[in-house]
PDB file of C-alpha atoms in Angstrom:
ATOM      1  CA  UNK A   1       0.000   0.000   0.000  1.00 35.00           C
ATOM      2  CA  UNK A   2       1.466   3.785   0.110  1.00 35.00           C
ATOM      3  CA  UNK A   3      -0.348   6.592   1.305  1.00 34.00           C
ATOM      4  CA  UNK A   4      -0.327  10.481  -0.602  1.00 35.00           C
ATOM      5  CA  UNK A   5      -1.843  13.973   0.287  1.00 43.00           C
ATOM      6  CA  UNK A   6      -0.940  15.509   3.815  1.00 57.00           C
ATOM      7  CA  UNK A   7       1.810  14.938   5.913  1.00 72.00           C
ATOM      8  CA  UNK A   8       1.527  12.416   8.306  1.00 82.00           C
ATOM      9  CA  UNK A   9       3.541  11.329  11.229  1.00 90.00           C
ATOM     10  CA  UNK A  10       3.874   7.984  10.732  1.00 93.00           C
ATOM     11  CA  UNK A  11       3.382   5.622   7.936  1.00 95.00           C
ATOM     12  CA  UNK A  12       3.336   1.913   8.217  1.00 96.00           C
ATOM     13  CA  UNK A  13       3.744  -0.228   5.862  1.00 96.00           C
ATOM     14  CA  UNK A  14       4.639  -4.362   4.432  1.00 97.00           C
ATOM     15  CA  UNK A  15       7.833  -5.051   3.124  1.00 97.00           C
ATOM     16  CA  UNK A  16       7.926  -4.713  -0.435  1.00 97.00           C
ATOM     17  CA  UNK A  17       5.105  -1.971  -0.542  1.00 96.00           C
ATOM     18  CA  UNK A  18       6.247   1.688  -1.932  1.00 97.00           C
ATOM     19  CA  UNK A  19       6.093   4.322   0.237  1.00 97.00           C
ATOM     20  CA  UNK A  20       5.212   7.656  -0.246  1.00 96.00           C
ATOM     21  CA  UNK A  21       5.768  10.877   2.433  1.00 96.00           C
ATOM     22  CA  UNK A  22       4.860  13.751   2.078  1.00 94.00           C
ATOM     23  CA  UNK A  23       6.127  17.158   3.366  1.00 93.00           C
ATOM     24  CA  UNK A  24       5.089  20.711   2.760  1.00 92.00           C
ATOM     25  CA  UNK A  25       7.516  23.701   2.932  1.00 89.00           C
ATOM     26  CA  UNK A  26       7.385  26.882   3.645  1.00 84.00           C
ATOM     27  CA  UNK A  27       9.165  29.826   2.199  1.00 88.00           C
ATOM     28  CA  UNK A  28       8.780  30.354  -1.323  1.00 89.00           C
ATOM     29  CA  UNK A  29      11.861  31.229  -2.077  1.00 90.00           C
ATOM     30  CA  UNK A  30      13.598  28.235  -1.006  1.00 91.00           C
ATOM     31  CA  UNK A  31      15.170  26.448  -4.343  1.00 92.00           C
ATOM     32  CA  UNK A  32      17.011  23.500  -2.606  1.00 92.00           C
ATOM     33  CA  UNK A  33      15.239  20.570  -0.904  1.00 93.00           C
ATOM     34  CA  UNK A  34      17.254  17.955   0.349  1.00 93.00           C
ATOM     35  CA  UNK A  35      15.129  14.664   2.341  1.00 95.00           C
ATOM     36  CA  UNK A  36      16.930  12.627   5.155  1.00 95.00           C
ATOM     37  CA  UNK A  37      16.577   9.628   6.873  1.00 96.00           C
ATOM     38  CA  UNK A  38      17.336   9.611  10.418  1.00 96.00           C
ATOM     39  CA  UNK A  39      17.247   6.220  12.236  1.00 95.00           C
ATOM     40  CA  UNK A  40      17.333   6.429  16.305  1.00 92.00           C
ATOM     41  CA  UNK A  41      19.972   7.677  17.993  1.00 91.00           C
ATOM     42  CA  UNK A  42      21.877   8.865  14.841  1.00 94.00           C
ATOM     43  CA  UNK A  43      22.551  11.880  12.858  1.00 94.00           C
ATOM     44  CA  UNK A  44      20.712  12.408   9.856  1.00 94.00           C
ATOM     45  CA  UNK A  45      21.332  11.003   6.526  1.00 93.00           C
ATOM     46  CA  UNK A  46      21.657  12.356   3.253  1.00 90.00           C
ATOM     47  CA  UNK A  47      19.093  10.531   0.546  1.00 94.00           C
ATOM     48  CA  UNK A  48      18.232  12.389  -2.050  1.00 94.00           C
ATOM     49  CA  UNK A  49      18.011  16.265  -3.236  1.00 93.00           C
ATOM     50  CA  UNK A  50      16.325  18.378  -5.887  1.00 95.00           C
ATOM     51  CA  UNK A  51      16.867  21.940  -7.096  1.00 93.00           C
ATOM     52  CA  UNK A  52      13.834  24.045  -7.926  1.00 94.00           C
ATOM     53  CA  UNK A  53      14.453  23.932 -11.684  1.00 94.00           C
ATOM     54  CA  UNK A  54      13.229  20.471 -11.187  1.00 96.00           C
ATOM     55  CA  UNK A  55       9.902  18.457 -10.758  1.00 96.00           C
ATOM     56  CA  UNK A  56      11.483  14.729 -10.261  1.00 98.00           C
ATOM     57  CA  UNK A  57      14.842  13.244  -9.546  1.00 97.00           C
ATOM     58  CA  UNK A  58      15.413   9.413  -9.191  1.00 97.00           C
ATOM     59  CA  UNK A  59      18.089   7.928  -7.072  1.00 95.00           C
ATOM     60  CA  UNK A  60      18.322   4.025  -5.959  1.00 93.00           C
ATOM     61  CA  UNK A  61      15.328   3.094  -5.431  1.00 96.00           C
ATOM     62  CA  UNK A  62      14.279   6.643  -4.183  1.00 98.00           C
ATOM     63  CA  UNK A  63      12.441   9.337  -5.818  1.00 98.00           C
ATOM     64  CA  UNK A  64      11.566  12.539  -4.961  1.00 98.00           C
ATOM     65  CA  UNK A  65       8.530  15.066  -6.590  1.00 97.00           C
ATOM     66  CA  UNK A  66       8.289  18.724  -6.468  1.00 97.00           C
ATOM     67  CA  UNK A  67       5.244  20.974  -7.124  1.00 95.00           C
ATOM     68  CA  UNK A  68       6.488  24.554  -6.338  1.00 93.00           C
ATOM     69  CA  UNK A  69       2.912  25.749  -6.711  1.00 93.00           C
ATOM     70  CA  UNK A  70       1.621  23.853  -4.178  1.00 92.00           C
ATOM     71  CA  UNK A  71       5.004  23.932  -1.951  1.00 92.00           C
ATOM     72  CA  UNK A  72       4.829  20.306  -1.816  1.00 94.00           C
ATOM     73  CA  UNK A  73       7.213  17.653  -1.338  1.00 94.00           C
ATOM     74  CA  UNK A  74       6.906  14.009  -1.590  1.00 96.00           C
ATOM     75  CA  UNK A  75       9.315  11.100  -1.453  1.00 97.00           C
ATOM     76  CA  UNK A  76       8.813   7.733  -2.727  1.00 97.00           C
ATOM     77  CA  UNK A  77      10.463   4.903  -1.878  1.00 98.00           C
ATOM     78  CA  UNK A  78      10.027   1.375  -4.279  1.00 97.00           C
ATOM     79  CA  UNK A  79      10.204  -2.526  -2.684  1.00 97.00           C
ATOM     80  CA  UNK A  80      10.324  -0.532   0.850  1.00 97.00           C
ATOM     81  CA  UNK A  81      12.404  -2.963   3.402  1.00 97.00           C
ATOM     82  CA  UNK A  82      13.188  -3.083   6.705  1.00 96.00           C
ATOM     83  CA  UNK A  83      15.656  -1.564   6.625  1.00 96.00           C
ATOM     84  CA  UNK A  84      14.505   2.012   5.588  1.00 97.00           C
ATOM     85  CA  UNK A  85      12.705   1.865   8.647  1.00 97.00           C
ATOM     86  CA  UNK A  86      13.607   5.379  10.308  1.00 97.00           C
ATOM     87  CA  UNK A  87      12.172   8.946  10.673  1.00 96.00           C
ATOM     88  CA  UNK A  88      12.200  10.902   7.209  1.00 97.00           C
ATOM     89  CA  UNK A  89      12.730  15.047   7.176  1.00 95.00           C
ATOM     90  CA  UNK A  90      12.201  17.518   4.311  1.00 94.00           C
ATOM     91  CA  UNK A  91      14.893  19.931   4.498  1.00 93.00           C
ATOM     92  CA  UNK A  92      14.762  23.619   2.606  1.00 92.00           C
ATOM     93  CA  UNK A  93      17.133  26.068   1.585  1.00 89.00           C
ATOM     94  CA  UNK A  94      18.134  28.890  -0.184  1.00 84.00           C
ATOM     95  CA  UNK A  95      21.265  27.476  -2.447  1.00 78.00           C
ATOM     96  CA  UNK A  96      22.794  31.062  -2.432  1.00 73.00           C
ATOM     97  CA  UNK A  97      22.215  32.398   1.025  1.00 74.00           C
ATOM     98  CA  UNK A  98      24.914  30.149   2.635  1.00 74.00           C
ATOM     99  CA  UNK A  99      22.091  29.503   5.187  1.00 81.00           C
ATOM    100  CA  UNK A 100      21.009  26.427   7.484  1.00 86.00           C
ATOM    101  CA  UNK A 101      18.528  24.126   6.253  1.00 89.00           C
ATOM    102  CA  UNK A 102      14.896  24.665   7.732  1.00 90.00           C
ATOM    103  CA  UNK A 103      13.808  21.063   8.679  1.00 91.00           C
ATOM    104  CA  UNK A 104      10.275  19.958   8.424  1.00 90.00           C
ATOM    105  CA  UNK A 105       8.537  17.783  10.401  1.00 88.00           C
ATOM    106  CA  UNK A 106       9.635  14.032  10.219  1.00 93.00           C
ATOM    107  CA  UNK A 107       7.239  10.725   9.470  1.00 95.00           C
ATOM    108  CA  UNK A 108       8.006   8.014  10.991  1.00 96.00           C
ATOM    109  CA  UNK A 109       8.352   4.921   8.337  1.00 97.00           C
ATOM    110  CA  UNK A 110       7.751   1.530   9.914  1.00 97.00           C
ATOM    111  CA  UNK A 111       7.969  -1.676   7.595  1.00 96.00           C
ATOM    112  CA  UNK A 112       7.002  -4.521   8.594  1.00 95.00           C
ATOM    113  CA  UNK A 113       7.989  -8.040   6.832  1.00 89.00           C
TER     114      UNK A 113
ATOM    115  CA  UNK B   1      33.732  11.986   1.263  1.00 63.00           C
ATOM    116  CA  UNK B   2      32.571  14.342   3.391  1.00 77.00           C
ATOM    117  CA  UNK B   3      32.716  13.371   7.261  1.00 91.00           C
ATOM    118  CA  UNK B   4      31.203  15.134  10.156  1.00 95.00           C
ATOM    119  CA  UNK B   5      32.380  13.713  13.560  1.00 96.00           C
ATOM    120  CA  UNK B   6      30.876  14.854  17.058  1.00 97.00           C
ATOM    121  CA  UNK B   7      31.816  14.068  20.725  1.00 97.00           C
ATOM    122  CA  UNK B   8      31.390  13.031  23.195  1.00 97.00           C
ATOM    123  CA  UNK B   9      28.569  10.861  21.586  1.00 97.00           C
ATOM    124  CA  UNK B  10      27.157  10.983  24.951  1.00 97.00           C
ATOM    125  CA  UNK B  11      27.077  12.885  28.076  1.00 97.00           C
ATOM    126  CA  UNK B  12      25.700  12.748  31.718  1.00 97.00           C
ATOM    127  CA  UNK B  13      26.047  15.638  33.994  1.00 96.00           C
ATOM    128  CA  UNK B  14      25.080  17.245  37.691  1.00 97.00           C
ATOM    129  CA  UNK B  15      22.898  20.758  37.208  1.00 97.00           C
ATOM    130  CA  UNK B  16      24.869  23.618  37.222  1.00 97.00           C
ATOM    131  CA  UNK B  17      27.589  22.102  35.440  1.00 97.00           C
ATOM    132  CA  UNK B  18      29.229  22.966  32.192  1.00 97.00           C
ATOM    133  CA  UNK B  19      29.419  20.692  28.566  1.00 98.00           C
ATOM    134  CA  UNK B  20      31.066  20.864  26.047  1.00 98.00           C
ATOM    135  CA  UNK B  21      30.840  19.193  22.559  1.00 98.00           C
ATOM    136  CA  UNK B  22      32.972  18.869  20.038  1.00 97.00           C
ATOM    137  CA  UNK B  23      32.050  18.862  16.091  1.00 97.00           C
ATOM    138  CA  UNK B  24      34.877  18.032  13.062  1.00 96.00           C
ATOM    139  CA  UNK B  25      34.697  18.321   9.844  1.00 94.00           C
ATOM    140  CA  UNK B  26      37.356  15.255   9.524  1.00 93.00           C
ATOM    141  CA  UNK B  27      38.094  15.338   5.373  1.00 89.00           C
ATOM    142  CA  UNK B  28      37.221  18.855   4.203  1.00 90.00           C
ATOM    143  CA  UNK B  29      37.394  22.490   5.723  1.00 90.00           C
ATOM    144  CA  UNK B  30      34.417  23.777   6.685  1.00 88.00           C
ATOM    145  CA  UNK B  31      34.165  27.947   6.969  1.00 85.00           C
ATOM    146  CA  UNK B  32      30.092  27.313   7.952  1.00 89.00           C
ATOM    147  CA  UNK B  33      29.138  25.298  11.260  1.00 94.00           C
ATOM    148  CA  UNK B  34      25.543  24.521  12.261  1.00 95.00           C
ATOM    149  CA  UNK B  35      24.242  23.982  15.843  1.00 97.00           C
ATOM    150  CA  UNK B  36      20.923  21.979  15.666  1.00 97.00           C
ATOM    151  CA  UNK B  37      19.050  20.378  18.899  1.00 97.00           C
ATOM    152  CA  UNK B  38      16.413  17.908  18.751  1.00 96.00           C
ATOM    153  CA  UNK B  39      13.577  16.722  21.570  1.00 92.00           C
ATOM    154  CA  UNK B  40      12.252  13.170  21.167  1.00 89.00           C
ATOM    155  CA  UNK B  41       9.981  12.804  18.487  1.00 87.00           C
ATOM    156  CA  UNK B  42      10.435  16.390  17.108  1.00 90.00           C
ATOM    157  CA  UNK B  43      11.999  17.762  14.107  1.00 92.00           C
ATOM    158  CA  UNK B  44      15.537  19.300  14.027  1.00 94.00           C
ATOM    159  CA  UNK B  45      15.588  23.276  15.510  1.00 94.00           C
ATOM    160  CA  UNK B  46      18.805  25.165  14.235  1.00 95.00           C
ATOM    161  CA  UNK B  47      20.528  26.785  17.672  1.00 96.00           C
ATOM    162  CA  UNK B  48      23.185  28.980  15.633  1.00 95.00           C
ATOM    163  CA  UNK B  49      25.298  29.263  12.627  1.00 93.00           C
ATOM    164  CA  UNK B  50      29.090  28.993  13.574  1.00 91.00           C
ATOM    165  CA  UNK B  51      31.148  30.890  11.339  1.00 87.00           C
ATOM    166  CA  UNK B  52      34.970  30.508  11.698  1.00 86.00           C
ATOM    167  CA  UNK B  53      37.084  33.268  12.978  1.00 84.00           C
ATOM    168  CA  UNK B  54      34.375  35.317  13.995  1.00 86.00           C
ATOM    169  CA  UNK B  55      31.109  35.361  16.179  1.00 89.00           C
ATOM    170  CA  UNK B  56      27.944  32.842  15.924  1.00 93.00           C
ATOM    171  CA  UNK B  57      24.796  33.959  15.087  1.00 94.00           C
ATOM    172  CA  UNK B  58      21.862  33.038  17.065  1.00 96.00           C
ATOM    173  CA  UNK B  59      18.231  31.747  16.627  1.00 95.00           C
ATOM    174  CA  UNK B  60      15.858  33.547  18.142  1.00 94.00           C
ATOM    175  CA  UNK B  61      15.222  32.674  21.412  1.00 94.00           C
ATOM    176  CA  UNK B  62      18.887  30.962  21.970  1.00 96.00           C
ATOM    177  CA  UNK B  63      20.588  32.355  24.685  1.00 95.00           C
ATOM    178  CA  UNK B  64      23.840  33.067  23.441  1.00 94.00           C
ATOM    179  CA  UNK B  65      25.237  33.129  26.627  1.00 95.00           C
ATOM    180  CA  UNK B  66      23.872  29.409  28.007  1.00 96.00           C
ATOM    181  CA  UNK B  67      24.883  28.395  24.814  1.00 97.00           C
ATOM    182  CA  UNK B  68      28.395  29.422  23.806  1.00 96.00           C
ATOM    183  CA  UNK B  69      30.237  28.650  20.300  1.00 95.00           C
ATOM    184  CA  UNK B  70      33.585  28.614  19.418  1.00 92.00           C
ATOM    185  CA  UNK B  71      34.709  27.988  15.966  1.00 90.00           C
ATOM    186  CA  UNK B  72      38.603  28.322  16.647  1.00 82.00           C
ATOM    187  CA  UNK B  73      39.277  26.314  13.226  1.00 90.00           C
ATOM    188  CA  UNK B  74      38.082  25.038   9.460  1.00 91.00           C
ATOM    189  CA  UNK B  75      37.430  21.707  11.392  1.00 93.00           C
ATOM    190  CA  UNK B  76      36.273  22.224  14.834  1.00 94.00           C
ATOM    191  CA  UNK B  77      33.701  24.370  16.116  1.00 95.00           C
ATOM    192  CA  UNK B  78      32.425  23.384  20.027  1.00 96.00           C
ATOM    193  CA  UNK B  79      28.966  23.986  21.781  1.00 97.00           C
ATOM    194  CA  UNK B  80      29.060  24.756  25.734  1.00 97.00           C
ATOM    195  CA  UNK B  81      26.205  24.231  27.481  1.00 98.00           C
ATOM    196  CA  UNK B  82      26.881  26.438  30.264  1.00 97.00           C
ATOM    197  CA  UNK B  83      24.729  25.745  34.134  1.00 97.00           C
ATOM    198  CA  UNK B  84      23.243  23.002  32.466  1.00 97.00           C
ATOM    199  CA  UNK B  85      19.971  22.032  33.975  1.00 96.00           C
ATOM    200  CA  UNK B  86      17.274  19.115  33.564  1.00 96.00           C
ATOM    201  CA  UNK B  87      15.611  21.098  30.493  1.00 96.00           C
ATOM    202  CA  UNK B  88      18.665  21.261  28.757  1.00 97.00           C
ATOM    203  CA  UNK B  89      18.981  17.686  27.761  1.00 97.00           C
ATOM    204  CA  UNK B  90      18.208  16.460  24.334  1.00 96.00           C
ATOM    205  CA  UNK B  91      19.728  15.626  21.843  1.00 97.00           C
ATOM    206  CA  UNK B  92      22.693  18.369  19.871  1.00 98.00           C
ATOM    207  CA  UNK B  93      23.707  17.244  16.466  1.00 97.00           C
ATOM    208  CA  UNK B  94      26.417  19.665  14.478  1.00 97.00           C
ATOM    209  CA  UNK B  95      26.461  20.173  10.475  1.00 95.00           C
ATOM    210  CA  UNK B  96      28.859  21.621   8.158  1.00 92.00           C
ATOM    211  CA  UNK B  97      28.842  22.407   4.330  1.00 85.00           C
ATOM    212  CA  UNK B  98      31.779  21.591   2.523  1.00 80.00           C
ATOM    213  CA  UNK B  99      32.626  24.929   0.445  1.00 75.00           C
ATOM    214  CA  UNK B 100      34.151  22.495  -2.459  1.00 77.00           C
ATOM    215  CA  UNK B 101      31.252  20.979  -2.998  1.00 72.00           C
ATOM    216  CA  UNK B 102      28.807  23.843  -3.288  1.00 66.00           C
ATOM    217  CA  UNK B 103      26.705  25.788  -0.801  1.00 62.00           C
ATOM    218  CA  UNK B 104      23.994  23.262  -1.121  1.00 72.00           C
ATOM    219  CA  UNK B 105      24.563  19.794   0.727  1.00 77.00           C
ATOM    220  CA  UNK B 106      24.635  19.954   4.840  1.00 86.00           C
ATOM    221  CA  UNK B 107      26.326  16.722   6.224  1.00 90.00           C
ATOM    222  CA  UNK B 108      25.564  15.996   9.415  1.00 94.00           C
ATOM    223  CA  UNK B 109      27.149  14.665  12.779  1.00 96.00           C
ATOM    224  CA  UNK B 110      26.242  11.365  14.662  1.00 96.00           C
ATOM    225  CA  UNK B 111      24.589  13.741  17.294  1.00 97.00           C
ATOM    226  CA  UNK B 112      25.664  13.903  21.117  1.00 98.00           C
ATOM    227  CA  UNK B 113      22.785  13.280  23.761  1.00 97.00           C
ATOM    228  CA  UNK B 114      22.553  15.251  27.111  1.00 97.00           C
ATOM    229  CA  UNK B 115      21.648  14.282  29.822  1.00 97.00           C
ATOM    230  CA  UNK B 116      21.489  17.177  32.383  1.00 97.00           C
ATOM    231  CA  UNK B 117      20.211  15.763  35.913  1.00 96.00           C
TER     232      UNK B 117
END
């Protein structure tokens, strides 16, 4: 199963499902969006990023969607495991303004097998 | 590529007491530091920007002076936790962007949890 449309907190789902999350942003102006994976206890981790001049990137087994009108984000990940398991955050910038990333709020990703 | 070390990776402490924590850029020189702490469950709030050889700059609401940085070096900026009490624990997780590979891509520490009792 996957789930689309608002954010939600957590997402479960079976192994070998695809997974979708969801995340809003906020400022406008952002043009960099980068989505992590943070498992417990741990830092996050990089996944996957896209630049505003963009509507879709693919990585390994990852993809990522943006609709600037709606400032909408969405991540999608294929044959979801175990393994990816963790607490996924949209992150937004502003590529030039040598500023932080804003984090959004995370969903918790459970797969079960 | 790209390595961002923090310690200690944990820390207990009495009240009143002072912590500090150390973040490295270990394989690249990193001008821009970022401060970040984290409550269970809850997203990532930037504390400060550390910017090397001069002063941090400060989310609103951070005290500056419960809270100082030092970013001495390209690799090492460190967060004090000064008079630490209960509320300060949580969990503090440094980032730096490496200027050789753009402005863009943060990479992040392991994170260092407090434990302030």
């Amino acid at each position: 199963g996957e789930s689309v449309g608002l954010h939600l907190p957590t997402l479960s789902v079976q192994e070998g499902d695809n997974s979708i999350i969801n995340c809003a942003y906020s400022n406008s102006a952002s043009d960099y969006f980068i989505w992590y994976k943070q498992e417990s206890g741990k830092g996050p981790q990089f996944i996957i990023d896209i630049r505003s001049n963009m509507d879709k990137r693919q990585g390994q087994r990852v993809t990522v969607l943006l609709n600037k009108t709606v400032k909408h984000l969405s991540l999608q990940i294929a044959a979801t495991q175990p393994g990816d398991s963790a607490v996924y955050f949209c992150a937004e910038n502003i590529r030039q303004a040598g500023t932080a990333l804003i984090f959004g709020k995370g969903t918790t990703l459970s797969v079960s097998s | 590529g790209a390595v961002v070390s923090q310690h200690p990776s944990r820390v207990i402490c009495k009240s009143g007491t002072s912590v500090k924590i150390e973040c490295r850029s270990l394989d690249f020189q990193a001008t821009t530091m970022f401060w970040y702490r984290q409550f269970p469950k809850k997203s990532l709030m930037l504390m400060a920007t550390s910017n090397e050889g001069s002063k941090a700059t400060y989310e609103q609401g951070v005290e500056k002076d419960k809270f100082l940085i030092n970013h001495a070096s390209l690799t090492l900026s460190t967060l004090t936790v000064t008079s630490a009490h209960p509320e300060d624990s949580s969990f503090y997780i440094c980032s730096a962007k490496d200027p050789q590979r753009g402005q863009e891509t943060q990479y992040f520490g392991p994170g260092t949890r407090l434990l302030v009792l």
